[in-house]
Coordinates of C-alpha atoms and ligand atoms in Angstrom, one line a residue:
M1 CA -34.3 -35.6 10.4
T2 CA -31.4 -35.7 8.2
S3 CA -28.2 -37.4 9.5
K4 CA -24.7 -36.0 8.9
G5 CA -21.4 -37.5 9.7
S6 CA -19.5 -37.1 12.5
L7 CA -16.3 -35.4 13.1
I8 CA -13.9 -38.1 15.0
V9 CA -10.6 -37.4 16.5
I10 CA -8.6 -40.4 17.5
S11 CA -5.5 -39.7 19.3
G12 CA -3.2 -42.1 21.4
P13 CA 0.6 -42.7 22.1
A14 CA 2.8 -43.9 19.1
G15 CA 2.4 -47.8 19.5
S16 CA -1.4 -47.3 20.5
G17 CA -2.7 -49.2 17.9
K18 CA -4.6 -46.3 16.1
G19 CA -3.4 -47.4 12.5
T20 CA -5.0 -50.6 12.8
I21 CA -8.2 -49.5 14.4
V22 CA -8.5 -46.8 11.9
K23 CA -8.2 -49.5 9.0
L24 CA -10.7 -51.6 10.6
L25 CA -13.3 -48.4 10.9
L26 CA -12.4 -47.9 7.2
Q27 CA -14.1 -51.2 6.2
D28 CA -17.4 -49.6 6.8
E29 CA -18.2 -47.2 4.1
S30 CA -20.0 -44.6 6.0
Y31 CA -16.1 -44.0 7.5
T32 CA -13.7 -41.9 5.9
V33 CA -10.2 -40.6 6.8
S34 CA -8.4 -37.0 6.6
I35 CA -5.2 -37.3 4.8
S36 CA -2.7 -35.2 6.6
T37 CA 0.4 -33.0 5.3
T38 CA 3.6 -33.7 7.3
S39 CA 7.2 -32.4 7.0
R40 CA 8.7 -35.3 8.2
Q41 CA 10.6 -38.0 6.1
P42 CA 8.4 -40.7 4.6
R43 CA 8.9 -44.3 6.3
S44 CA 9.3 -47.6 4.8
D45 CA 5.5 -48.1 5.5
D46 CA 4.5 -44.7 4.2
I47 CA 2.7 -44.4 0.7
P48 CA 2.9 -40.8 -0.5
G49 CA -0.6 -39.0 -0.7
V50 CA -2.2 -42.1 1.1
T51 CA -0.5 -42.3 4.4
Y52 CA 0.4 -38.5 4.2
N53 CA 1.0 -35.8 1.7
F54 CA 4.8 -35.2 2.4
V55 CA 5.9 -31.4 1.8
S56 CA 9.0 -29.6 3.0
S57 CA 9.1 -27.5 6.3
E58 CA 9.3 -24.3 3.9
E59 CA 6.3 -25.3 2.2
F60 CA 4.3 -26.4 5.5
I61 CA 5.2 -23.1 7.1
D62 CA 3.8 -21.5 4.1
M63 CA 0.7 -23.3 4.7
I64 CA 0.4 -22.0 7.8
S65 CA 1.1 -18.3 7.0
N66 CA -1.7 -18.5 4.3
G67 CA -4.2 -19.9 6.9
E68 CA -4.6 -23.3 4.9
L69 CA -4.7 -25.5 7.9
A70 CA -7.8 -26.3 10.4
E71 CA -4.9 -27.4 13.1
F72 CA -1.3 -28.2 13.1
A73 CA 1.4 -29.0 15.7
E74 CA 5.1 -29.9 15.9
Y75 CA 5.6 -33.4 17.2
V76 CA 9.0 -35.0 17.4
G77 CA 10.7 -32.3 15.5
N78 CA 8.3 -32.2 12.5
F79 CA 5.1 -30.4 11.2
Y80 CA 2.0 -32.1 10.8
G81 CA -1.4 -30.6 10.1
T82 CA -5.1 -30.8 8.7
P83 CA -6.0 -28.4 5.8
I84 CA -9.1 -26.8 6.2
S85 CA -10.4 -27.9 2.4
T86 CA -9.7 -31.7 3.2
I87 CA -12.1 -31.3 6.4
T88 CA -14.7 -29.2 4.5
E89 CA -14.9 -31.7 1.5
L90 CA -15.1 -34.9 3.6
I91 CA -17.7 -33.3 6.3
S92 CA -19.8 -32.3 3.0
S93 CA -19.6 -36.0 1.8
G94 CA -21.9 -36.8 4.9
K95 CA -19.6 -39.6 6.2
N96 CA -17.9 -40.2 9.2
V97 CA -14.8 -38.2 9.3
I98 CA -11.7 -39.6 11.3
L99 CA -8.8 -37.4 11.9
E100 CA -6.0 -39.6 13.3
I101 CA -4.0 -36.5 15.2
E102 CA -1.8 -35.8 18.3
T103 CA -3.4 -33.7 21.3
Q104 CA -2.6 -30.3 20.6
G105 CA -4.2 -30.5 17.0
A106 CA -7.1 -32.3 18.6
L107 CA -7.9 -29.4 20.9
Q108 CA -7.7 -26.9 18.1
I109 CA -10.2 -29.1 16.3
K110 CA -12.3 -29.1 19.4
S111 CA -12.3 -25.3 19.6
R112 CA -13.2 -24.6 15.7
F113 CA -15.6 -27.8 15.7
P114 CA -17.3 -28.5 19.0
E115 CA -19.3 -31.1 18.0
A116 CA -15.9 -33.1 17.2
I117 CA -15.7 -36.4 19.4
L118 CA -12.5 -36.6 21.1
I119 CA -11.4 -40.1 21.5
W120 CA -8.2 -41.2 23.2
L121 CA -7.0 -44.6 22.3
S122 CA -4.8 -46.3 24.9
P123 CA -2.7 -49.7 25.0
P124 CA -3.7 -51.5 28.0
D125 CA -0.3 -50.6 29.6
Y126 CA 3.3 -49.0 28.9
D127 CA 4.9 -52.1 28.3
T128 CA 3.0 -53.0 25.6
L129 CA 3.3 -49.3 24.3
D130 CA 7.0 -49.8 24.1
S131 CA 7.1 -53.0 22.8
R132 CA 4.7 -52.3 20.0
L133 CA 6.7 -49.0 19.0
R134 CA 9.9 -51.3 19.1
G135 CA 8.3 -54.0 17.0
R136 CA 7.5 -51.4 14.3
G137 CA 11.1 -51.4 13.1
T138 CA 10.8 -48.5 11.2
N139 CA 11.7 -46.0 13.6
T140 CA 15.4 -45.2 15.0
D141 CA 16.3 -45.6 18.6
E142 CA 16.3 -42.1 19.2
D143 CA 13.0 -41.4 17.5
I144 CA 11.3 -44.0 19.6
N145 CA 12.7 -42.6 23.0
K146 CA 11.4 -39.2 21.8
R147 CA 8.2 -40.6 21.1
L148 CA 8.0 -42.4 24.5
T149 CA 8.6 -39.2 26.1
A150 CA 5.9 -37.2 23.9
A151 CA 3.5 -40.0 24.9
R152 CA 4.1 -39.0 28.6
R153 CA 3.5 -35.3 27.8
E154 CA 0.3 -36.2 25.5
L155 CA -0.9 -37.9 28.7
Q156 CA -1.5 -34.5 30.3
L157 CA -4.1 -33.5 27.8
L158 CA -6.3 -36.8 28.3
P159 CA -8.8 -34.8 30.6
Y160 CA -9.9 -32.8 27.5
Y161 CA -10.9 -36.0 25.6
D162 CA -14.5 -37.0 25.8
Y163 CA -13.9 -40.9 25.5
I164 CA -11.1 -43.3 26.3
V165 CA -10.7 -46.6 24.6
I166 CA -8.4 -49.2 25.5
N167 CA -6.9 -51.6 22.7
E168 CA -6.4 -54.6 24.5
K169 CA -3.6 -56.9 23.1
G170 CA -5.2 -59.1 20.0
K171 CA -8.3 -57.6 20.4
A172 CA -8.5 -54.3 17.8
E173 CA -11.7 -55.6 16.7
E174 CA -13.6 -55.1 20.2
A175 CA -11.9 -51.6 20.2
A176 CA -13.2 -50.8 16.7
E177 CA -16.7 -51.7 17.9
K178 CA -16.4 -49.6 20.7
I179 CA -15.4 -46.5 18.7
R180 CA -18.7 -47.6 16.3
K181 CA -21.0 -47.4 19.4
I182 CA -19.5 -43.9 20.5
V183 CA -20.0 -42.5 17.0
E184 CA -23.6 -44.1 16.7
V185 CA -24.6 -42.5 20.4
N186 CA -23.3 -39.2 19.4
S187 CA -25.3 -39.2 16.1
M188 CA -28.3 -38.6 18.4
S189 CA -26.4 -35.7 20.5
T190 CA -28.2 -32.2 20.5
K191 CA -24.9 -30.7 19.2
Q192 CA -24.8 -33.1 16.2
N193 CA -28.3 -32.5 15.5
S194 CA -28.0 -28.5 16.0
D195 CA -29.8 -27.8 12.6
F196 CA -32.4 -29.8 13.2
V197 CA -33.0 -28.1 16.7
R198 CA -32.6 -24.8 15.0
E199 CA -35.3 -25.8 12.3
F200 CA -37.7 -27.2 14.5
Y201 CA -37.7 -24.6 17.2
K202 CA -37.4 -21.8 14.5
L203 CA -34.3 -20.8 16.8
Ligands
5GP1 P1 3.9 -40.5 12.7 O1 4.9 -39.9 12.3 O2 3.9 -41.9 13.4 O3 2.8 -40.8 11.3 O4 2.9 -39.5 13.5 C1 3.2 -39.0 14.8 C2 2.0 -38.3 15.3 O5 1.5 -37.3 14.8 C3 0.9 -39.0 15.6 O6 0.3 -39.0 17.0 C4 -0.1 -39.0 14.8 O7 -1.3 -39.1 15.2 C5 0.1 -37.2 14.6 N1 -0.5 -36.6 13.5 C6 -0.6 -37.4 12.3 N2 -1.1 -36.5 11.2 C7 -1.6 -35.1 12.1 C8 -2.2 -33.9 11.7 O8 -2.4 -33.9 10.8 N3 -2.2 -33.1 12.8 C9 -1.8 -33.6 14.1 N4 -1.8 -32.5 14.9 N5 -1.0 -34.4 14.1 C10 -1.0 -35.3 13.4

């Protein structure tokens, strides 16, 4: 039975610790991350081509019109999206591919790739979310408030997610380990092994 990588979508409110968890997962070389394209301005902690590919709004709209994106969304006034070519390339590497994206994009991925695992990463409580976001120091007050509002709106789509992982204070490694376990169990799901099932039973 040949194993192929899983498509893992990780979403969560700003301040849920997604960046830290993704970095921990990437220490294992069976994981890789998709680099998104965005029209937002780079922050001081961004590295173009590494954290994002930065484009203008006009360029982003062209990518939408040309059907280049597997999913996209507008979030707090900016566009974010995943090129189809990025996903196809990463999937063919056989690695577990992480998409760190917001909820609207996550649902588009689930309808295009039903085998994708949707994981919701949550801070332990609202105060932690608020203080993590403010402590980051790279967003303006207006941006922080918009992100807190977006977090409440995003929560409405939580029932569409397969799993929820709580990122407790100071326990990021534990949260990453929970995600590794989810991915391991998922590698045995019938959806993930549909090629094997089809071949074996000559369906
Ligand atoms: P930030 O501006 O903090 O880097 O990202 C804002 C939000 O956009 C986060 O929730 C992040 O997960 C989401 N995001 C980043 N890249 C993508 C993408 O390619 N598609 C979608 N739909 N959301 C994304």
